[in-house]
mmCIF file of C-alpha atoms in Angstrom:
data_model
loop_
_atom_site.group_PDB
_atom_site.id
_atom_site.type_symbol
_atom_site.label_atom_id
_atom_site.label_comp_id
_atom_site.label_asym_id
_atom_site.label_seq_id
_atom_site.Cartn_x
_atom_site.Cartn_y
_atom_site.Cartn_z
ATOM 1 C CA MET W 588 0.000 0.000 0.000
ATOM 2 C CA GLY W 589 1.331 3.362 -0.791
ATOM 3 C CA HIS W 590 -0.953 5.494 -2.937
ATOM 4 C CA GLN W 591 -1.601 9.064 -1.828
ATOM 5 C CA TYR W 592 -5.196 10.279 -1.630
ATOM 6 C CA SER W 593 -6.607 13.761 -1.224
ATOM 7 C CA ASP W 594 -9.380 14.445 1.259
ATOM 8 C CA CYS W 595 -12.804 12.982 0.475
ATOM 9 C CA TYR W 596 -14.613 14.902 -2.246
ATOM 10 C CA GLN W 597 -17.981 14.105 -0.602
ATOM 11 C CA CYS W 598 -17.377 15.205 2.991
ATOM 12 C CA GLY W 599 -13.761 16.396 3.276
ATOM 13 C CA GLY W 600 -12.787 13.502 5.558
ATOM 14 C CA GLU W 601 -9.414 11.747 5.590
ATOM 15 C CA VAL W 602 -9.012 9.012 2.969
ATOM 16 C CA LYS W 603 -6.859 5.980 3.791
ATOM 17 C CA GLU W 604 -5.913 3.106 1.527
ATOM 18 C CA ARG W 605 -7.427 -0.308 2.164
ATOM 19 C CA SER W 606 -7.438 -3.577 0.236
ATOM 20 C CA VAL W 607 -10.958 -4.581 -0.724
ATOM 21 C CA ALA W 608 -12.678 -7.120 -2.940
ATOM 22 C CA ARG W 609 -14.532 -5.750 -5.981
ATOM 23 C CA GLU W 610 -17.229 -7.533 -7.954
ATOM 24 C CA ILE W 611 -17.193 -6.499 -11.606
ATOM 25 C CA TRP W 612 -19.477 -7.572 -14.426
ATOM 26 C CA TRP W 613 -17.495 -8.022 -17.644
ATOM 27 C CA LYS W 614 -19.049 -9.397 -20.820
ATOM 28 C CA SER W 615 -22.083 -10.765 -18.954
ATOM 29 C CA LYS W 616 -19.943 -12.574 -16.369
ATOM 30 C CA LEU W 617 -19.286 -11.693 -12.747
ATOM 31 C CA HIS W 618 -15.622 -11.518 -11.715
ATOM 32 C CA LEU W 619 -14.345 -11.083 -8.168
ATOM 33 C CA ILE W 620 -11.146 -9.070 -7.864
ATOM 34 C CA GLU W 621 -9.552 -9.307 -4.436
ATOM 35 C CA ASN W 622 -6.979 -7.090 -2.729
ATOM 36 C CA VAL W 623 -7.746 -4.028 -4.828
ATOM 37 C CA PRO W 624 -6.095 -0.907 -3.354
ATOM 38 C CA VAL W 625 -8.931 1.556 -2.736
ATOM 39 C CA GLY W 626 -9.059 4.860 -0.894
ATOM 40 C CA VAL W 627 -11.754 4.757 1.807
ATOM 41 C CA CYS W 628 -13.004 7.879 3.582
ATOM 42 C CA GLN W 629 -12.703 7.454 7.335
ATOM 43 C CA GLN W 630 -15.703 9.706 7.888
ATOM 44 C CA CYS W 631 -18.384 8.755 5.335
ATOM 45 C CA GLY W 632 -17.046 5.498 3.819
ATOM 46 C CA GLU W 633 -16.871 6.807 0.231
ATOM 47 C CA LYS W 634 -14.500 4.645 -1.866
ATOM 48 C CA VAL W 635 -12.120 5.894 -4.559
ATOM 49 C CA ILE W 636 -10.205 3.811 -7.099
ATOM 50 C CA LEU W 637 -7.238 5.643 -8.577
ATOM 51 C CA PRO W 638 -7.010 5.821 -12.388
ATOM 52 C CA ASP W 639 -3.852 3.674 -12.583
ATOM 53 C CA VAL W 640 -5.541 0.909 -10.550
ATOM 54 C CA ALA W 641 -8.702 1.096 -12.690
ATOM 55 C CA LYS W 642 -6.561 0.890 -15.836
ATOM 56 C CA VAL W 643 -4.850 -2.305 -14.626
ATOM 57 C CA ILE W 644 -8.236 -3.865 -13.830
ATOM 58 C CA ASP W 645 -9.566 -2.906 -17.281
ATOM 59 C CA GLN W 646 -6.470 -4.367 -18.955
ATOM 60 C CA MET W 647 -6.749 -7.602 -16.955
ATOM 61 C CA LEU W 648 -10.386 -8.057 -17.894
ATOM 62 C CA ALA W 649 -9.659 -7.283 -21.553
ATOM 63 C CA GLY W 650 -6.830 -9.830 -21.535
ATOM 64 C CA GLU W 651 -4.153 -7.199 -22.201
ATOM 65 C CA HIS W 652 -2.550 -7.441 -18.760
ATOM 66 C CA SER W 653 -1.587 -10.729 -17.299
ATOM 67 C CA PRO W 654 -2.549 -12.639 -14.428
ATOM 68 C CA ARG W 655 -1.540 -14.857 -17.353
ATOM 69 C CA SER W 656 -4.948 -14.127 -18.830
ATOM 70 C CA LEU W 657 -8.443 -14.893 -17.664
ATOM 71 C CA ARG W 658 -8.479 -18.137 -19.596
ATOM 72 C CA ALA W 659 -7.686 -20.303 -16.569
ATOM 73 C CA SER W 660 -8.395 -23.991 -16.489
ATOM 74 C CA ALA W 661 -10.561 -25.333 -13.680
ATOM 75 C CA HIS W 662 -8.975 -25.967 -10.281
ATOM 76 C CA LEU W 663 -5.825 -24.037 -11.180
ATOM 77 C CA SER W 664 -4.464 -20.795 -9.860
ATOM 78 C CA VAL W 665 -2.909 -19.151 -12.856
ATOM 79 C CA SER W 666 0.042 -17.661 -11.030
ATOM 80 C CA ARG W 667 0.511 -19.731 -7.888
ATOM 81 C CA ASP W 668 -0.165 -23.391 -8.768
ATOM 82 C CA ARG W 669 -2.758 -23.738 -6.041
ATOM 83 C CA ALA W 670 -6.511 -23.972 -6.158
ATOM 84 C CA CYS W 671 -8.559 -21.297 -4.406
ATOM 85 C CA GLU W 672 -11.995 -21.140 -2.904
ATOM 86 C CA VAL W 673 -14.450 -18.578 -4.250
ATOM 87 C CA PRO W 674 -17.727 -18.293 -2.344
ATOM 88 C CA ARG W 675 -20.717 -19.696 -4.236
ATOM 89 C CA SER W 676 -22.501 -16.421 -3.572
ATOM 90 C CA VAL W 677 -20.056 -14.691 -5.914
ATOM 91 C CA THR W 678 -20.530 -16.867 -8.961
ATOM 92 C CA ARG W 679 -21.979 -20.269 -9.727
ATOM 93 C CA SER W 680 -19.788 -20.812 -12.755
ATOM 94 C CA ARG W 681 -16.147 -21.765 -12.990
ATOM 95 C CA GLU W 682 -15.221 -18.281 -14.141
ATOM 96 C CA PRO W 683 -11.905 -17.025 -12.811
ATOM 97 C CA PHE W 684 -11.550 -14.351 -10.200
ATOM 98 C CA LEU W 685 -8.590 -12.001 -9.962
ATOM 99 C CA GLU W 686 -6.435 -11.073 -7.013
ATOM 100 C CA MET W 687 -4.211 -7.990 -6.872
ATOM 101 C CA GLY W 688 -1.317 -8.695 -4.538
ATOM 102 C CA SER W 689 1.906 -6.969 -3.651
ATOM 103 C CA THR W 690 3.755 -8.952 -6.313
ATOM 104 C CA GLY W 691 1.210 -8.498 -9.066
ATOM 105 C CA VAL W 692 -2.036 -10.094 -10.131
ATOM 106 C CA SER W 693 -3.165 -13.688 -9.988
ATOM 107 C CA ALA W 694 -6.301 -15.376 -11.238
ATOM 108 C CA CYS W 695 -8.091 -18.311 -9.672
ATOM 109 C CA VAL W 696 -11.156 -20.379 -10.406
ATOM 110 C CA ARG W 697 -13.625 -21.795 -7.923
ATOM 111 C CA LYS W 698 -13.051 -25.422 -6.937
ATOM 112 C CA GLY W 699 -15.809 -27.932 -7.702
#
């Protein structure tokens, strides 16, 4: 974590960076992106995604930026050779979800 944020544009409160999960619909499919660095207002809870973070997410979903692509095979973490659990409430398909970590981005699919 290390992005700088200005005060909240809604209420003027202090904005601190947090890692959050984001659900994004892309081409009629729901993707869960975990560990997204987001500025969160300590006063009103307003969330801000910086343009460079949004650009990386857009590139990942478009297949231009790797977590080695969204075309993951079932039961395989694209970057870590381990399977991951994705809650059934997020998606009932075997669509991958993305994780933004300190060393980059990884993609996983829900087991069974």
